[in-house]
Coordinates of C-alpha atoms and ligand atoms in Angstrom, one line a residue:
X1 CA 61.7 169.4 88.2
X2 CA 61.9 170.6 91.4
X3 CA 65.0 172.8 92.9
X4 CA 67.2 170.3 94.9
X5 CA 68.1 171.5 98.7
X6 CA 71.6 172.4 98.5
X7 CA 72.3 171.5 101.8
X8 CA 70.4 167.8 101.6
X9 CA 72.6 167.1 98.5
X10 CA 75.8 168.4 100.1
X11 CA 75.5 165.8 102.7
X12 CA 74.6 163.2 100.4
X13 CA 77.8 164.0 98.7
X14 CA 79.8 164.1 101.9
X15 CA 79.2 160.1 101.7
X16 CA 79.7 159.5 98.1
X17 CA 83.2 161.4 98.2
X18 CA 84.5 159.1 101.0
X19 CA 83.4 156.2 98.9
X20 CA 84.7 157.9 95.7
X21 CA 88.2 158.6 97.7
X22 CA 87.9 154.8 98.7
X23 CA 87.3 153.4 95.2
X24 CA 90.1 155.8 94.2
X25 CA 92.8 154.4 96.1
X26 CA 91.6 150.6 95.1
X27 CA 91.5 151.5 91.5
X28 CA 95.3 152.7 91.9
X29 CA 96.7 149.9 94.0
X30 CA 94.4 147.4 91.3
X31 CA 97.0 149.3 88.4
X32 CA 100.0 148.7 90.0
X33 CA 99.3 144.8 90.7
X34 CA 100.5 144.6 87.0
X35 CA 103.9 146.3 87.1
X36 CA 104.7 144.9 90.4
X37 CA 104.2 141.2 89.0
X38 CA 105.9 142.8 85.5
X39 CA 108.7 143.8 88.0
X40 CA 109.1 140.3 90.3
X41 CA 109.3 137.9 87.2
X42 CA 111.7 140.5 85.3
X43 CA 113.7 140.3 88.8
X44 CA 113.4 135.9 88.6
X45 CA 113.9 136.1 84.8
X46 CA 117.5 137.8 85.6
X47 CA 118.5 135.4 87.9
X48 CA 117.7 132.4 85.1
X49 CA 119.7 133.9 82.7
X50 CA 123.3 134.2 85.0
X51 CA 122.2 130.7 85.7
X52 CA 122.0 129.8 81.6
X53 CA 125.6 131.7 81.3
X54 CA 127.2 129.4 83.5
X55 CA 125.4 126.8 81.4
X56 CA 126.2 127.7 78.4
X57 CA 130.3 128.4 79.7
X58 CA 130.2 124.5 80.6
X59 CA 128.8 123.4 77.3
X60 CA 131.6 125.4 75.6
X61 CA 134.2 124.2 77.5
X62 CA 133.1 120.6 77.0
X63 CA 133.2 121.5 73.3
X64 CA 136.9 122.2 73.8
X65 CA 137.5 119.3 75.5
X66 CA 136.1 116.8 72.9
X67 CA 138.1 118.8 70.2
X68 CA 141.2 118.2 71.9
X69 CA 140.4 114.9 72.1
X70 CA 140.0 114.4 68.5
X71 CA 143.3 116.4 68.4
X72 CA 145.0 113.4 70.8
X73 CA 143.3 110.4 68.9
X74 CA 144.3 112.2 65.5
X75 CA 148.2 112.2 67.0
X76 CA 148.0 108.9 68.4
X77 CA 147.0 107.5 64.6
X78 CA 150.0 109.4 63.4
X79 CA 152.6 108.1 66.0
X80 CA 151.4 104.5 65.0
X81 CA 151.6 104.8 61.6
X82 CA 155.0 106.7 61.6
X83 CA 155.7 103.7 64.0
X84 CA 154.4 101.0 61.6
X85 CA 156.6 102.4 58.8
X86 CA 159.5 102.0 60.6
X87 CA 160.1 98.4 59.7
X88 CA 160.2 99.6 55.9
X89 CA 163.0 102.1 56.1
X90 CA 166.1 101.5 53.9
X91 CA 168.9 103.9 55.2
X92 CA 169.4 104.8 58.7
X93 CA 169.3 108.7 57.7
X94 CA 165.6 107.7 56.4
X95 CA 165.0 106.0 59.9
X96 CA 166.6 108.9 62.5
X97 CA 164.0 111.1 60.5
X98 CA 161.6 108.9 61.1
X99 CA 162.0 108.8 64.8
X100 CA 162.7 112.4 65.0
X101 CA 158.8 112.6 63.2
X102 CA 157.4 110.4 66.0
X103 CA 159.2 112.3 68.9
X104 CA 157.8 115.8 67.6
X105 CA 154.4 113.9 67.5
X106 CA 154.8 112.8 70.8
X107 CA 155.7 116.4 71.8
X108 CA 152.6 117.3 70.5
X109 CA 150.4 114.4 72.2
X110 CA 152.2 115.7 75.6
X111 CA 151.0 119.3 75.1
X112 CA 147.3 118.1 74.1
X113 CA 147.3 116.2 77.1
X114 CA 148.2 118.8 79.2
X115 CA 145.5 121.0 78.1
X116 CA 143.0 118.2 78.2
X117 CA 143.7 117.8 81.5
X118 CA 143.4 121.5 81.8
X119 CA 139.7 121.3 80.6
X120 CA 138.8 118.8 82.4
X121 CA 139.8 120.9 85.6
X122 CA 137.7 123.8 84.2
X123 CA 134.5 121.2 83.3
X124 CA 134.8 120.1 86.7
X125 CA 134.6 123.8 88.5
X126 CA 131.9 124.6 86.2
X127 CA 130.0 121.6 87.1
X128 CA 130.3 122.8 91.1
X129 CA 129.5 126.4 90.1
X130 CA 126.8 125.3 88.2
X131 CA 125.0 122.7 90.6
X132 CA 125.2 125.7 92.9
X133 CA 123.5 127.9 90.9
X134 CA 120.7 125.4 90.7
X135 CA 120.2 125.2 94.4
X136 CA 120.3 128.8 94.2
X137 CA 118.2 129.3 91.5
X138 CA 115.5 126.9 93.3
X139 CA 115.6 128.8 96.3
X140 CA 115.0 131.9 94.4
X141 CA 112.0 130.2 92.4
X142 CA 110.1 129.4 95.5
X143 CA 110.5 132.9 96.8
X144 CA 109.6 134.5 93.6
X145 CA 106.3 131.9 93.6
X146 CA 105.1 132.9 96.9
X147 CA 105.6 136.7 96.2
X148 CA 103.6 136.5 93.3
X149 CA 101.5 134.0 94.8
X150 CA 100.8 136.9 98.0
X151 CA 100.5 140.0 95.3
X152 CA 97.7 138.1 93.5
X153 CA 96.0 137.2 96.8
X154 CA 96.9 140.6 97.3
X155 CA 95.1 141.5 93.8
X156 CA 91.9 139.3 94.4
X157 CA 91.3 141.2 97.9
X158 CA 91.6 144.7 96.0
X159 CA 88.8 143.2 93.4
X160 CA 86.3 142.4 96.5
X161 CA 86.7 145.8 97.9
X162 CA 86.2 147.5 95.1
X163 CA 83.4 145.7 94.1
X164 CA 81.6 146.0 97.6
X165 CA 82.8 150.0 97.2
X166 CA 81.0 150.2 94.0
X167 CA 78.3 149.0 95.0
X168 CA 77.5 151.1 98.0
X169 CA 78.6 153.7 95.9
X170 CA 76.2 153.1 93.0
X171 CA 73.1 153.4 95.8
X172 CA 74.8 156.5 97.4
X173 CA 75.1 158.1 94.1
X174 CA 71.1 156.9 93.4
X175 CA 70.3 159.5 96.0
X176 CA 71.8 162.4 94.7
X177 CA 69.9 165.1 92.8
X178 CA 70.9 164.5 88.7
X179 CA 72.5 167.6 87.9
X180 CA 74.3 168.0 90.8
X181 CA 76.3 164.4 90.6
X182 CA 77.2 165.6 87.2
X183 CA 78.4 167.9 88.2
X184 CA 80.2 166.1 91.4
X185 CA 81.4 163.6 88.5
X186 CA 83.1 165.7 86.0
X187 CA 84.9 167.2 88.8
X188 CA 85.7 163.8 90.2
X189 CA 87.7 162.4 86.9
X190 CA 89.6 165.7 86.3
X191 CA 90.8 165.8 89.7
X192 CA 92.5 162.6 91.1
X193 CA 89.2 161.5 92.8
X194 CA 88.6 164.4 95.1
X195 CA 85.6 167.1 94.1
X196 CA 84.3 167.6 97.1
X197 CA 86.2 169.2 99.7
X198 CA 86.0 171.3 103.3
X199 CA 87.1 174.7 104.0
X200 CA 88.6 174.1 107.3
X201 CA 90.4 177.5 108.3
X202 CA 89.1 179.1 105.5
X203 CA 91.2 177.5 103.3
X204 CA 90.1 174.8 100.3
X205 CA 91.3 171.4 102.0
X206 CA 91.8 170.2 98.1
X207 CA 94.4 172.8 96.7
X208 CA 95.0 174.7 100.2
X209 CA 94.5 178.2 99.0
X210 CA 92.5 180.9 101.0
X211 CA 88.5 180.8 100.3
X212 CA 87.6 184.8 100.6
X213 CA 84.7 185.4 103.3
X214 CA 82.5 186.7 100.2
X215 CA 82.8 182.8 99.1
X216 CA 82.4 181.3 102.7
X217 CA 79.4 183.6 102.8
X218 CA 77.7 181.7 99.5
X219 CA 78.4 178.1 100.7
X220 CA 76.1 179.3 103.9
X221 CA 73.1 180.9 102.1
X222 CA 73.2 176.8 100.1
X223 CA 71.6 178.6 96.9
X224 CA 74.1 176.7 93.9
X225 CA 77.3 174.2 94.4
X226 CA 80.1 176.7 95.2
X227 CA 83.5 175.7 94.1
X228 CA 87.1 177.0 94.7
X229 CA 88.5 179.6 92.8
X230 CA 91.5 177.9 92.6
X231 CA 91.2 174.0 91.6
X232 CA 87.5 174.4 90.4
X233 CA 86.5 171.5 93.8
X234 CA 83.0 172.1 95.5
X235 CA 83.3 173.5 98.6
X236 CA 81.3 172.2 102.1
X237 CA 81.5 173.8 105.2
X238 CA 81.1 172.1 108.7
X239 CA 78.5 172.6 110.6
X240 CA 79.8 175.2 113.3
X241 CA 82.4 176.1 111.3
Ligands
ZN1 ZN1 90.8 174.5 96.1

């Protein structure tokens, strides 16, 4: 196997970095298509539960309402019997009592009605509230459709890229001496998608720290891959710089 030119390789990985950096970013906005579609239907889903809430309150206080009105009917048997028996009382004490009995039931009819009508208020405003939670809700369903709707066109658009991306890159990375793209690559996943990286300044453009001239004076004699003392990157230089 013959030594690869340092130099050669350096610019071949000049190319596959940009489409490594490129294939980085798609691969992150690709993972958070997930938790943004995890984060608009959680948003929806909130919405459809205030909406079963006022549901549910209406169901309840129909509930009451048909109680009460088994309440009324109950009262309305008693007053007719109490009424019907009447007729059969001997002594007049027996009949004021009597009458006194259907009074207090009456009463009680009265009061039921009262709250019946009371209900039937509260059905009614939870009916309104209700019918404009649906419109509400509706509007809110077509909104969260199209976002979901954009973020998966969104996704589908991130796929191509990354596919065209890979592919390039899989040629580019065809090029490149073995050893070296091992290298390159075992860099690459420990270090958020950048190994290769320019001194500008003499300073590492990855981590930013001062490259000493000794080290500037190795990446120009293009013997070995040089790499920063600090984040462990492979260092280019520029030609003219
Ligand atoms: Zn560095």
């Amino acid at each position: 196997m013959s030594t690869p030119d340092i130099r050669t390789e350096l610019i071949k990985l000049v190319e596959l970095q940009g489409l490594d950096k490129k294939i980085f970013e798609l691969n992150q906005k690709k993972e958070e298509v997930p938790l943004i579609l995890e984060r608009l239907q959680k948003a929806f889903e909130g919405k459809k539960a205030d909406y079963k809430t006022l549901e549910s309150n209406l169901q309840k206080t129909q509930l009451q309402q048909k109680e009460k009105e088994g309440d009324l009917n109950a009262k309305e048997e008693g007053i007719k019997k109490s009424q019907s028996q009447l007729g059969a009382l001997k002594t007049n004490k027996e009949y004021q009592a009597k009458l006194a009995e259907i009074e207090s039931l009456k009463a009680d009819k009265s009061v039921i009605e009262e709250e019946i009508l009371k209900l039937m208020d509260e059905v009614e405003t939870a009916k309104k509230a209700l019918d404009e939670e649906k419109k509400i809700l509706a509007g809110e369903e077509k909104i969260y459709n199209e976002e979901k709707r954009a973020v998966e066109e969104q996704a589908k658009d991130i796929e191509a890229s990354l596919q065209a991306e890979q592919g390039k890159r899989q040629i580019a990375a065809a090029g490149v001496d073995k050893k070296i793209l091992q290298a390159y690559e075992h860099i690459l996943h420990g270090r958020g998608g950048v190994a290769l990286v320019k001194v500008s300044n003499n300073s590492c453009e990855g981590c930013h720290m001062r490259v000493p001239h000794q080290v500037i004076n190795e990446i120009k004699m293009y013997n070995r891959l040089i790499t920063c003392e600090n984040c462990s990157r492979i260092l280019y230089l520029e030609e003219g710089e």
